[in-house]
XYZ file of C-alpha atoms in Angstrom:
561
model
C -14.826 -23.297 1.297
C -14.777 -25.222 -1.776
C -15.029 -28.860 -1.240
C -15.926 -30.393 -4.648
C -12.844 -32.563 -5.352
C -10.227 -34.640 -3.183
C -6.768 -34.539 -4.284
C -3.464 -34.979 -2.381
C -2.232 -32.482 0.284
C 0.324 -31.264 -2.466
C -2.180 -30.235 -4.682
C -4.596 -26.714 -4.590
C -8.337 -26.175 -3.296
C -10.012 -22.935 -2.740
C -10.315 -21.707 1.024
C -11.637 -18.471 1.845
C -8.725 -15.562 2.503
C -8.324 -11.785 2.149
C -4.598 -12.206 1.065
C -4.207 -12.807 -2.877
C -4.907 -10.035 -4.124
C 1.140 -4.622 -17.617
C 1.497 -1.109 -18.528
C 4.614 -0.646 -16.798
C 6.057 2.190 -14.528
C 7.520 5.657 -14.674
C 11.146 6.641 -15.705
C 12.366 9.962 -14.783
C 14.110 11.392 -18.296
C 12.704 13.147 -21.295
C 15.096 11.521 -23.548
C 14.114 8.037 -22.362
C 11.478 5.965 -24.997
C 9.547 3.258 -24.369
C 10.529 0.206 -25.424
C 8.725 -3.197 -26.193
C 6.448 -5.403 -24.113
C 5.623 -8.654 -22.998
C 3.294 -9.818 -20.650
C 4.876 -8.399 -17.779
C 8.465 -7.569 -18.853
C 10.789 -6.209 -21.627
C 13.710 -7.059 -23.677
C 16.345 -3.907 -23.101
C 19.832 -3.335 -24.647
C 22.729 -0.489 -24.410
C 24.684 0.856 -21.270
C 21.772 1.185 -18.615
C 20.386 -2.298 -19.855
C 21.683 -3.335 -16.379
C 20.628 -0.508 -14.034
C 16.886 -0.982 -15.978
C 16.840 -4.671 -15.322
C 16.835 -4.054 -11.384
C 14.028 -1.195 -11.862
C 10.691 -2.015 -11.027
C 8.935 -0.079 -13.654
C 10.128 -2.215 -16.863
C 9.655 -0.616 -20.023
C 11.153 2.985 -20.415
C 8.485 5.788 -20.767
C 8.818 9.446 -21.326
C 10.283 11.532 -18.774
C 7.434 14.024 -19.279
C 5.810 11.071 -17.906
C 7.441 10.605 -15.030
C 6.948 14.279 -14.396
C 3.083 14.067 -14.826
C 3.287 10.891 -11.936
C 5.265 12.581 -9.388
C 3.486 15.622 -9.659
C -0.048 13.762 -8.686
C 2.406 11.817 -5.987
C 2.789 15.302 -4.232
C -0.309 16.348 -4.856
C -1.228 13.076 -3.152
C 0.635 14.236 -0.392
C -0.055 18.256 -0.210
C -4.023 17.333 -0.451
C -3.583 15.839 2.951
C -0.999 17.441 4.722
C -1.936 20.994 3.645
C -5.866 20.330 4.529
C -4.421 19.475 7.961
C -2.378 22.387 9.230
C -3.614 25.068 6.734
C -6.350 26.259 8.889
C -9.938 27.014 8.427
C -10.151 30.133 6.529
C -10.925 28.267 3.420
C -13.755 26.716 4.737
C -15.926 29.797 4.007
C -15.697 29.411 0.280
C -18.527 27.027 -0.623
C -18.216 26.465 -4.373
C -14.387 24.478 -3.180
C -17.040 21.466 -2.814
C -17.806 21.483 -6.401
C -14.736 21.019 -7.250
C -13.773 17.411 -5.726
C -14.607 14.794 -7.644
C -16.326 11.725 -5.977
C -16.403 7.993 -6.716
C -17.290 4.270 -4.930
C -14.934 3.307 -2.340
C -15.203 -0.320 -2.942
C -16.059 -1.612 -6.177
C -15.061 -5.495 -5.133
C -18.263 -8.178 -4.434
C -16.712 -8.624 -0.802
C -17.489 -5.847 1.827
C -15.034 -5.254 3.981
C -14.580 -6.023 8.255
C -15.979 -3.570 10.293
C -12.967 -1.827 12.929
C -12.663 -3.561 16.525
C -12.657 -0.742 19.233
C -9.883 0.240 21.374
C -10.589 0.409 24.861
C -11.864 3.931 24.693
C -14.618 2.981 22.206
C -12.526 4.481 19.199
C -11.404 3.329 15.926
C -8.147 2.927 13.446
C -8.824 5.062 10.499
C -6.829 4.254 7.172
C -6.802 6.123 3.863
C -5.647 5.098 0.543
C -3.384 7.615 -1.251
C -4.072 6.756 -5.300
C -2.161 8.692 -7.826
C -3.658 7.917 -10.913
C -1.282 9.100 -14.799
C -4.794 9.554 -16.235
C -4.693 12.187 -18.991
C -8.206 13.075 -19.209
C -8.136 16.531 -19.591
C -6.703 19.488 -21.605
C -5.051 21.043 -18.090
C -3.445 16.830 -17.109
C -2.331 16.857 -21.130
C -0.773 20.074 -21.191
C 1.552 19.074 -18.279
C 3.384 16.424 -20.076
C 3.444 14.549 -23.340
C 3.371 11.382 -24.407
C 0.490 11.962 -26.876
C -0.010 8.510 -27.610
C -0.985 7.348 -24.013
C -3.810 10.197 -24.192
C -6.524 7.366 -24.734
C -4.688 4.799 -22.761
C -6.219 3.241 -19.277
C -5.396 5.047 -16.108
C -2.779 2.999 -13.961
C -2.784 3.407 -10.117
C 0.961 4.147 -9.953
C 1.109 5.542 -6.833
C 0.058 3.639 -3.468
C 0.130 4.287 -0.076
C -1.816 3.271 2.798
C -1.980 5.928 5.488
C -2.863 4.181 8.756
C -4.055 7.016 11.882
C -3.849 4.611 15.253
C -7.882 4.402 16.856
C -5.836 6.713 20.123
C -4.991 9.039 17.331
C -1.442 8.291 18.731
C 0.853 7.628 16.083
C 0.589 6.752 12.160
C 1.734 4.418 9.747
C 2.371 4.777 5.993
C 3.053 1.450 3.480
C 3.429 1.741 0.045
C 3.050 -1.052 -2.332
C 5.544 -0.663 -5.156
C 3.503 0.016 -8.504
C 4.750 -3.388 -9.983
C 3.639 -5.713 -7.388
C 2.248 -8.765 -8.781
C -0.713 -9.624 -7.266
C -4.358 -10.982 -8.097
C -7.248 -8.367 -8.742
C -10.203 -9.090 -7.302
C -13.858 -9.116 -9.272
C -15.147 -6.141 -9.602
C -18.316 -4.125 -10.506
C -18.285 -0.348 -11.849
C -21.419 1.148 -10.064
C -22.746 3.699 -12.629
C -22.250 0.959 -15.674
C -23.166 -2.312 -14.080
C -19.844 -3.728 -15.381
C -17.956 -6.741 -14.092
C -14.362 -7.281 -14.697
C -13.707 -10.752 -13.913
C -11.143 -11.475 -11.082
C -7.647 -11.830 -12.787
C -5.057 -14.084 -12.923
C -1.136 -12.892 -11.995
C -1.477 -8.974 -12.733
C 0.167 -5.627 -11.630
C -1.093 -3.908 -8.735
C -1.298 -0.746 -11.117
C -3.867 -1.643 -13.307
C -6.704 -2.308 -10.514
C -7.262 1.757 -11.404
C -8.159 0.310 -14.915
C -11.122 -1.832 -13.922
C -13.863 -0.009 -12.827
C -11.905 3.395 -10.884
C -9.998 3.187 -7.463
C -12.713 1.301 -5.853
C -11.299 -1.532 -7.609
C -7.403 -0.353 -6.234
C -9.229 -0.589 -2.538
C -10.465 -4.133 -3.253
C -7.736 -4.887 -4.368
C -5.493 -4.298 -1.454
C -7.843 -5.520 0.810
C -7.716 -8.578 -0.762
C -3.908 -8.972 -0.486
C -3.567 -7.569 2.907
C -6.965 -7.989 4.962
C -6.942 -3.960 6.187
C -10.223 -2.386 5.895
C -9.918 0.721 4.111
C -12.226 3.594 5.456
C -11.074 6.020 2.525
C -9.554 6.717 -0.018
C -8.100 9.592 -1.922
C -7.238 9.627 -5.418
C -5.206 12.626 -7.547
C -4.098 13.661 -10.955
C -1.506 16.644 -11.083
C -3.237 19.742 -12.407
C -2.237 22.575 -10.345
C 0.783 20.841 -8.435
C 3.092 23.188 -9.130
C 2.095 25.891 -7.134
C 1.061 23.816 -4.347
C 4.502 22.422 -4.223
C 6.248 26.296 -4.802
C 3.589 27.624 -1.715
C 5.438 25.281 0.627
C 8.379 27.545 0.289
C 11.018 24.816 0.264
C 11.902 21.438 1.905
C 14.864 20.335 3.032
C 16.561 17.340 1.585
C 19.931 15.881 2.158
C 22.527 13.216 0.187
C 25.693 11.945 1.333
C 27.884 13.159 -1.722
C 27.039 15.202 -4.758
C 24.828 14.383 -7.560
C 23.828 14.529 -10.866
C 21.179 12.438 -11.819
C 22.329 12.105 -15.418
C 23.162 9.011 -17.680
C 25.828 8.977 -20.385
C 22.590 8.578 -23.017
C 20.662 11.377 -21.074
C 18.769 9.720 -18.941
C 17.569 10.917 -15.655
C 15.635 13.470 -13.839
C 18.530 16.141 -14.281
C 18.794 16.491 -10.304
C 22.040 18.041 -9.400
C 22.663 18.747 -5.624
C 26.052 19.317 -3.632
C 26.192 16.988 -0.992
C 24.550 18.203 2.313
C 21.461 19.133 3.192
C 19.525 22.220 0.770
C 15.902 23.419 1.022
C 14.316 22.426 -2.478
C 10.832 23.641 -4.273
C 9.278 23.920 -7.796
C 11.444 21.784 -10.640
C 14.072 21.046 -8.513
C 11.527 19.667 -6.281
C 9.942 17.520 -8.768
C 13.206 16.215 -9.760
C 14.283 15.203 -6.350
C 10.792 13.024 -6.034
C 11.721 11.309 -9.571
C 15.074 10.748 -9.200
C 15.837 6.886 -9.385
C 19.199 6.971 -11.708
C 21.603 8.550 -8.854
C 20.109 7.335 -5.544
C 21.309 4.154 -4.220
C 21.136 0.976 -6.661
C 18.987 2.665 -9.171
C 15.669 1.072 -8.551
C 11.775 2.518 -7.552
C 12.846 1.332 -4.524
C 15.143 3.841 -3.984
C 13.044 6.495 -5.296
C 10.373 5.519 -3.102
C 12.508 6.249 0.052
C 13.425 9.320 -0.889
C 10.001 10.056 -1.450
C 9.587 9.078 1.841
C 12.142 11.549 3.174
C 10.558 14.141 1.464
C 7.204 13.189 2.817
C 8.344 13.591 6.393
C 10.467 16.633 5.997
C 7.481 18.453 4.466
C 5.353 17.383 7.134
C 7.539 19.174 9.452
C 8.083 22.115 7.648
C 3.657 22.489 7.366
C 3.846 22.243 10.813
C 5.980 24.745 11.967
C 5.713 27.459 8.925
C 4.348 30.915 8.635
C 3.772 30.547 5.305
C 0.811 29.008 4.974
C -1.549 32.273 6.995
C -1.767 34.437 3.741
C -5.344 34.048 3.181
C -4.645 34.481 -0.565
C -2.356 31.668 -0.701
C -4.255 29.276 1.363
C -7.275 29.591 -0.966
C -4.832 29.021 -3.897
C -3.612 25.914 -2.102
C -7.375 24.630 -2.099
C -8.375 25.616 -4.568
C -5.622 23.011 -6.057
C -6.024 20.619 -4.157
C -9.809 20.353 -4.296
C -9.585 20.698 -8.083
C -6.739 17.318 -7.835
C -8.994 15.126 -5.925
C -11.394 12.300 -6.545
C -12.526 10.867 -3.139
C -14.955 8.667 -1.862
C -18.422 9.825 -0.798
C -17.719 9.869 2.573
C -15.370 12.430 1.798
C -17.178 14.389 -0.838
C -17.242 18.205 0.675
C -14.760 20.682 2.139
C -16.026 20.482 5.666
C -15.436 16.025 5.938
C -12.103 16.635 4.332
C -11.277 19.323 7.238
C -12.665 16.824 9.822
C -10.368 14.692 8.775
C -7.115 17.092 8.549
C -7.936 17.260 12.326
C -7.931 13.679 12.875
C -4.229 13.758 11.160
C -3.556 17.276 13.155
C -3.462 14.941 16.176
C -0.242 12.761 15.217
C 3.004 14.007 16.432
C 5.226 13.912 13.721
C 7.998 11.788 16.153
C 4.924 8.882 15.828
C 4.842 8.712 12.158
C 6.548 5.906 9.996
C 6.885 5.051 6.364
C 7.693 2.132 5.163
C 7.333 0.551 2.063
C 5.957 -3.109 1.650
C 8.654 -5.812 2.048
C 8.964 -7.931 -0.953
C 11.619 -9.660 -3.101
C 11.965 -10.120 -6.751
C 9.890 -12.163 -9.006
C 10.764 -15.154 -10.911
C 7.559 -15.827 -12.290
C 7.273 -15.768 -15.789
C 6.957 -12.954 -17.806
C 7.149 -10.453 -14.403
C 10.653 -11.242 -13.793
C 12.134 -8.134 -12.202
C 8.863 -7.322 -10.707
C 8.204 -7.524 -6.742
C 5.950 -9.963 -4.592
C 5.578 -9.391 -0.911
C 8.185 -10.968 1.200
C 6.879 -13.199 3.865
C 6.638 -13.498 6.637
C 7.420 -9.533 6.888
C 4.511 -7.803 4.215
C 2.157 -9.936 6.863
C 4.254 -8.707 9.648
C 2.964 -5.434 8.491
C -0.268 -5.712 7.033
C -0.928 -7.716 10.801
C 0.427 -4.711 12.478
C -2.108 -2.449 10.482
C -5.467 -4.664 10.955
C -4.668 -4.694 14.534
C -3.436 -0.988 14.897
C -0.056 -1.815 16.511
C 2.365 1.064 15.507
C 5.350 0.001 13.350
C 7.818 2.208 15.391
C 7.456 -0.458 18.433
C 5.545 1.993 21.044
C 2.634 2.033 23.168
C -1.044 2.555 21.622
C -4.080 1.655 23.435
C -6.051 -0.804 21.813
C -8.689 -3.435 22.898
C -8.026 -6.829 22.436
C -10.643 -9.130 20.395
C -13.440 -9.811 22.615
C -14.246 -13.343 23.520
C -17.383 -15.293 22.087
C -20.316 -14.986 24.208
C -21.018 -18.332 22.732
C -19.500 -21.064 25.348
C -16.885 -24.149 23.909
C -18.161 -27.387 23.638
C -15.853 -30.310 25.499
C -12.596 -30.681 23.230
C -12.836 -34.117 22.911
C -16.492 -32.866 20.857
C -15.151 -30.501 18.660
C -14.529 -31.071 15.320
C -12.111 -29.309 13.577
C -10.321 -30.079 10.059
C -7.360 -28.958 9.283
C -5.889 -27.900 5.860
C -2.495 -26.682 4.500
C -2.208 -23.003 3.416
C 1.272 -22.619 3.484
C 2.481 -22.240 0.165
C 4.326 -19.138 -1.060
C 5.308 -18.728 -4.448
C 8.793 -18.303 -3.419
C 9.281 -21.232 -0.933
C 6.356 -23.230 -2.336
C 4.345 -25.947 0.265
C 5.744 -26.857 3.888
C 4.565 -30.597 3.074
C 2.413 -32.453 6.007
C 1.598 -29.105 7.762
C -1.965 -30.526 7.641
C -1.041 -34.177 9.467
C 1.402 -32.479 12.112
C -0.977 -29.953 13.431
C -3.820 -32.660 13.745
C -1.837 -34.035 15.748
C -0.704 -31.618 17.953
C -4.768 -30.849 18.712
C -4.700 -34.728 19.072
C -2.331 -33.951 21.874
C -4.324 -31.329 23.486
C -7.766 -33.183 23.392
C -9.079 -32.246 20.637
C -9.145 -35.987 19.365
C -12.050 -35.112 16.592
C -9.829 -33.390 14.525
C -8.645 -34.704 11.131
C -6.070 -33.584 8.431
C -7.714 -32.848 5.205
C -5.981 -34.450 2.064
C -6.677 -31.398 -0.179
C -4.274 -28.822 0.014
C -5.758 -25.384 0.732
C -5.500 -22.134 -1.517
C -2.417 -19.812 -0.090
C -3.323 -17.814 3.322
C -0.376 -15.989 4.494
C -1.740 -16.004 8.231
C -3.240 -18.957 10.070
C -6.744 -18.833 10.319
C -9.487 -20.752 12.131
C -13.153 -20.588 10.274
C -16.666 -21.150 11.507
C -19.815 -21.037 9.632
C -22.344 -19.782 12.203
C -22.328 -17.893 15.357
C -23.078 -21.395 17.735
C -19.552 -22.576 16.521
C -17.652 -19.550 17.036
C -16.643 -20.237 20.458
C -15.687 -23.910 19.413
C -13.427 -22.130 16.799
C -11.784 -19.707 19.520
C -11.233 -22.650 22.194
C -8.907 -24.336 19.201
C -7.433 -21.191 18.532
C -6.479 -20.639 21.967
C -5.261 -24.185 22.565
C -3.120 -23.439 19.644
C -1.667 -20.078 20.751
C -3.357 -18.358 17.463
C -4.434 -14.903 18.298
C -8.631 -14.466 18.484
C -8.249 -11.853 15.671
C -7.533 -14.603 13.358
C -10.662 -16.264 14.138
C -13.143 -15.518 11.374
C -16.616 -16.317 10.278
C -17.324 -17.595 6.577
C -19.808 -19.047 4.653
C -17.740 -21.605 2.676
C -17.066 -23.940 5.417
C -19.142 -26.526 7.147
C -17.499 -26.851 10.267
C -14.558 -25.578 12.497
C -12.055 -25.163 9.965
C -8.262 -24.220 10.772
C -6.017 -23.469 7.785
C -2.117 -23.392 8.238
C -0.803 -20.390 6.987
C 2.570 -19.542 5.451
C 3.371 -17.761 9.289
C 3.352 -20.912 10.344
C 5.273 -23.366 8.149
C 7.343 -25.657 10.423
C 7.289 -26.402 14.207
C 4.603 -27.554 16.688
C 4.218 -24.344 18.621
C 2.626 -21.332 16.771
C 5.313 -18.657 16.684
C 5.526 -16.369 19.321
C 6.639 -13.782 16.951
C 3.516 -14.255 14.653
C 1.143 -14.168 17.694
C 2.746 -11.218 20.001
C 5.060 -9.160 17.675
C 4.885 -5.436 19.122
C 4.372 -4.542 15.462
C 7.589 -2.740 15.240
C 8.427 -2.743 11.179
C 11.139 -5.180 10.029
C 14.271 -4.135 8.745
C 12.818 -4.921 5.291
C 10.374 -2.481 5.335
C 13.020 0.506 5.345
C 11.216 2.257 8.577
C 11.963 5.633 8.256
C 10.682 7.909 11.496
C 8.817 11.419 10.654
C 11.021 13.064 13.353
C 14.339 11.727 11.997
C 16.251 14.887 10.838
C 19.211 12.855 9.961
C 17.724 10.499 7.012
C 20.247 11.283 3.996
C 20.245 9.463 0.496
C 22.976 7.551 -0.684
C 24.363 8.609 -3.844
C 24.797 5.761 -6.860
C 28.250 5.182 -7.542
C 28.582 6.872 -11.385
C 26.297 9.566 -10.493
C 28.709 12.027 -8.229
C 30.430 15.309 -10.107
């Protein structure tokens, strides 16, 4: 921890966290054109001028874009869920393995945590679903336009975090809206040598840009503090047919729709209302609808992505479709040809093992959710998203610790204790430092001076506030340096109510270090919520459960026929 200047507790100073971390997004019509850009915004005019403002994507791209995204979105999707209830027959065929692509998993100068055990001896396992708008290829080119971003960098677009429980009990899905603004990490491309320098305020899109999705992993695992195990990353070549071999999902919204703008805009979607079994264009159009669904925004269009996910999961699972053998090798020979993965998924038969690990997962024990957050004001990413504390930590907690977001039982072991004993309190020294700022609330001043003295009050009369603020950490944190300290560090975490899991080693500390996060920004008690939450998502997150038959889009008033 960075020590080389003393300023008041007001001011900044680096502390060691794994929670900070402008091409913009995809629009969903061919007649839409992209329009100027800032540094992280766009000026807009006309009669959707409005409806754009409150979309996350900012400038308008071509629809044949948009196409091209949500196609590697499903195939983002299919590559998982089809590996995991298509069977084995496909196995057989070797030369599949040639066809996936392989890259680093993470490119960032920090390794990541190892997994603690549940009390079976297993482990969480959680995948990163990349869908990259790279058009690197004849076959990616062909299946849209927009000749001139051809040569352009590769933006991560599509995010989500699939999260299998260590019991193999239940799963959890996050995405991170593709305009998040967020810090990337440093990072190093293995085959090159190449740094990119750590970045100032960026989107969470362009990590893809610097490096591959190595950097994307880093990335979140700098924001949220999940270690990522894999990750998978796909283009959309050959999503069509994957899509059409399905043989139709259903899909329902509350009145009728035409996803259509006065100026043409819009994926074209038209649907009575009800519920109707969708494939192929229509299919496509359902995933890129945002004009029509809701208020208009990728937020929108992300949870009806998210009802699609879950109603094709249930149709895999119980269709007959899928035992052609003809068809199945079809289906991977897509899919294998769509993904990049990292080495430790690089062949056929590691992809099947883990289709079985997802096989296990009751569909009533899978939630999506997307990441809380709230709208930026920052300068030149206004109309962009942040995460929305304390609920993207309520999450991202949930996830590190494998607590399901729907609220129910999964075995897990708690942290184990130090084997290293506590010294007297009265002989521990601990300094404390303020980490509570959030760039929408700003500083909770004296945090620092309050919870010295509340150790003060429970013996620990060594411990001292620190004048220099400390860099943001969204969760409270206590540090050692070395293993003879560690159990000093968990006696003050337990006096203090802070769960052991936040209890971390680091080199950039001298001594027993406890930094007041932004879960923690008034009050003398440590909340309850922060320490035992059940890990049940907040409303925020838009939980949405795989088993829920019922979930129906609302339609956007203008958009009904």
């Amino acid at each position: 921890m960075a020590q080389s200047s003393v300023r008041g507790e007001g001011t900044r100073d680096r502390v060691p966290h794994a929670d900070q971390a402008d091409r913009h997004g995809w629009h969903d019509s061919p007649q839409e054109e992209g329009g100027g850009e800032g540094s992280g915004g766009s000026n807009r005019s006309g009669p959707t001028a409005r409806t754009d403002a409150r979309h996350h994507g900012g400038t308008p791209r071509s629809g044949r874009r948009g196409k091209r995204r949500i196609l590697r979105w499903v195939a983002s999707v299919l590559s998982l869920l089809i590996l995991g209830t298509a069977g084995a027959g496909y196995l057989y065929y070797r030369h599949l393995n040639s066809n996936i692509k392989k890259d680093e998993l993470n490119l960032g100068k920090n390794p990541m945590a190892e997994h603690r055990a549940n009390a079976a001896g297993q482990t969480p396992l959680n995948i990163l679903l990349i869908g990259s708008d790279a058009r690197n290829s004849k076959a990616n080119q062909e299946l849209g336009g927009a000749r001139e971003t051809f040569d352009g960098p590769p933006l991560a677009d599509v995010q989500m975090l699939v999260h299998v429980s260590a019991d193999r009990s239940n799963m959890s899905v996050v995405s991170m809206p593709r305009d998040t603004v967020l810090k990337i990490p440093e990072c190093t491309e293995r085959d090159t040598g190449k740094t990119y320098k750590a970045t100032g305020w960026k989107l969470t899109n362009e990590s893809l840009d610097r490096g591959g999705p190595g950097c994307t992993v880093a990335t979140w695992y700098q924001l949220t503090g999940i270690t990522i195990d894999h990750f998978m990353m796909v283009d959309f070549a050959g999503v069509v047919s994957m899509a059409d071999a399905i043989g139709g999902v259903p899909v329902c919204v509350r009145d009728n729709v035409h996803s259509r703008t006065s100026d043409g805009k819009g994926s074209g979607l038209k649907l009575a209302e009800g519920t109707h079994p969708i494939k192929g264009e229509q299919a496509l159009q359902w995933l890129r609808t945002r004009y029509g669904f809701e208020d208009g925004t990728d937020l929108a269009r992300t949870h009806a992505q998210h009802m699609y996910m879950n109603s094709m999961v249930r149709e895999l699972r119980k269709s007959t479709k899928l035992t052609d053998p003809n068809k199945l090798r079809s289906l991977a020979e897509a899919a294998t040809s769509a993904l990049t993965v990292d080495t430790g998924l690089d062949t056929v038969g590691k992809l099947y093992d883990l289709a079985e690990e997802l096989k296990l997962v009751p569909t009533g024990r899978i939630t999506m959710t997307t990441m809380p957050n709230f709208y930026s004001q920052r300068p030149g990413f206004e109309g962009k998203v942040e995460p929305k504390q304390p609920d993207a930590e309520q999450v991202f907690r949930a996830i590190r610790e494998d607590i399901p977001l729907d609220g129910k039982a999964s075995k897990r072991k708690a942290a184990a204790p130090s084997k290293d004993p506590a010294a007297p309190s009265a002989q521990i020294g601990v300094q404390v430092r303020n980490g509570t700022y959030t760039d929408e609330l700003g500083a909770a001043q004296g945090r620092a001076t309050d919870i010295t003295a509340v150790l003060a009050g429970k013996g620990f009369t060594r411990a001292t506030a620190a004048k220099q603020q400390a860099d943001p950490l969204e969760r409270t944190a206590v540090f050692f340096p070395s293993a003879e300290l560690e159990g000093d560090a968990q006696a003050v975490a337990k006096a203090l109510g802070i769960p052991v899991t936040s209890v971390k080693k680091s080199t950039e500390v001298s001594g027993v270090t406890l930094v007041v996060g932004a879960d923690w920004r008034e009050g003398n008690a440590y909340p309850k919520a922060a320490a035992t939450d059940n890990g049940k998502a907040p409303e925020s997150a838009r939980p949405l459960n795989g088993d829920d038959t019922t979930a129906c889009m609302d339609v956007q008033e203008g958009f009904t026929w």
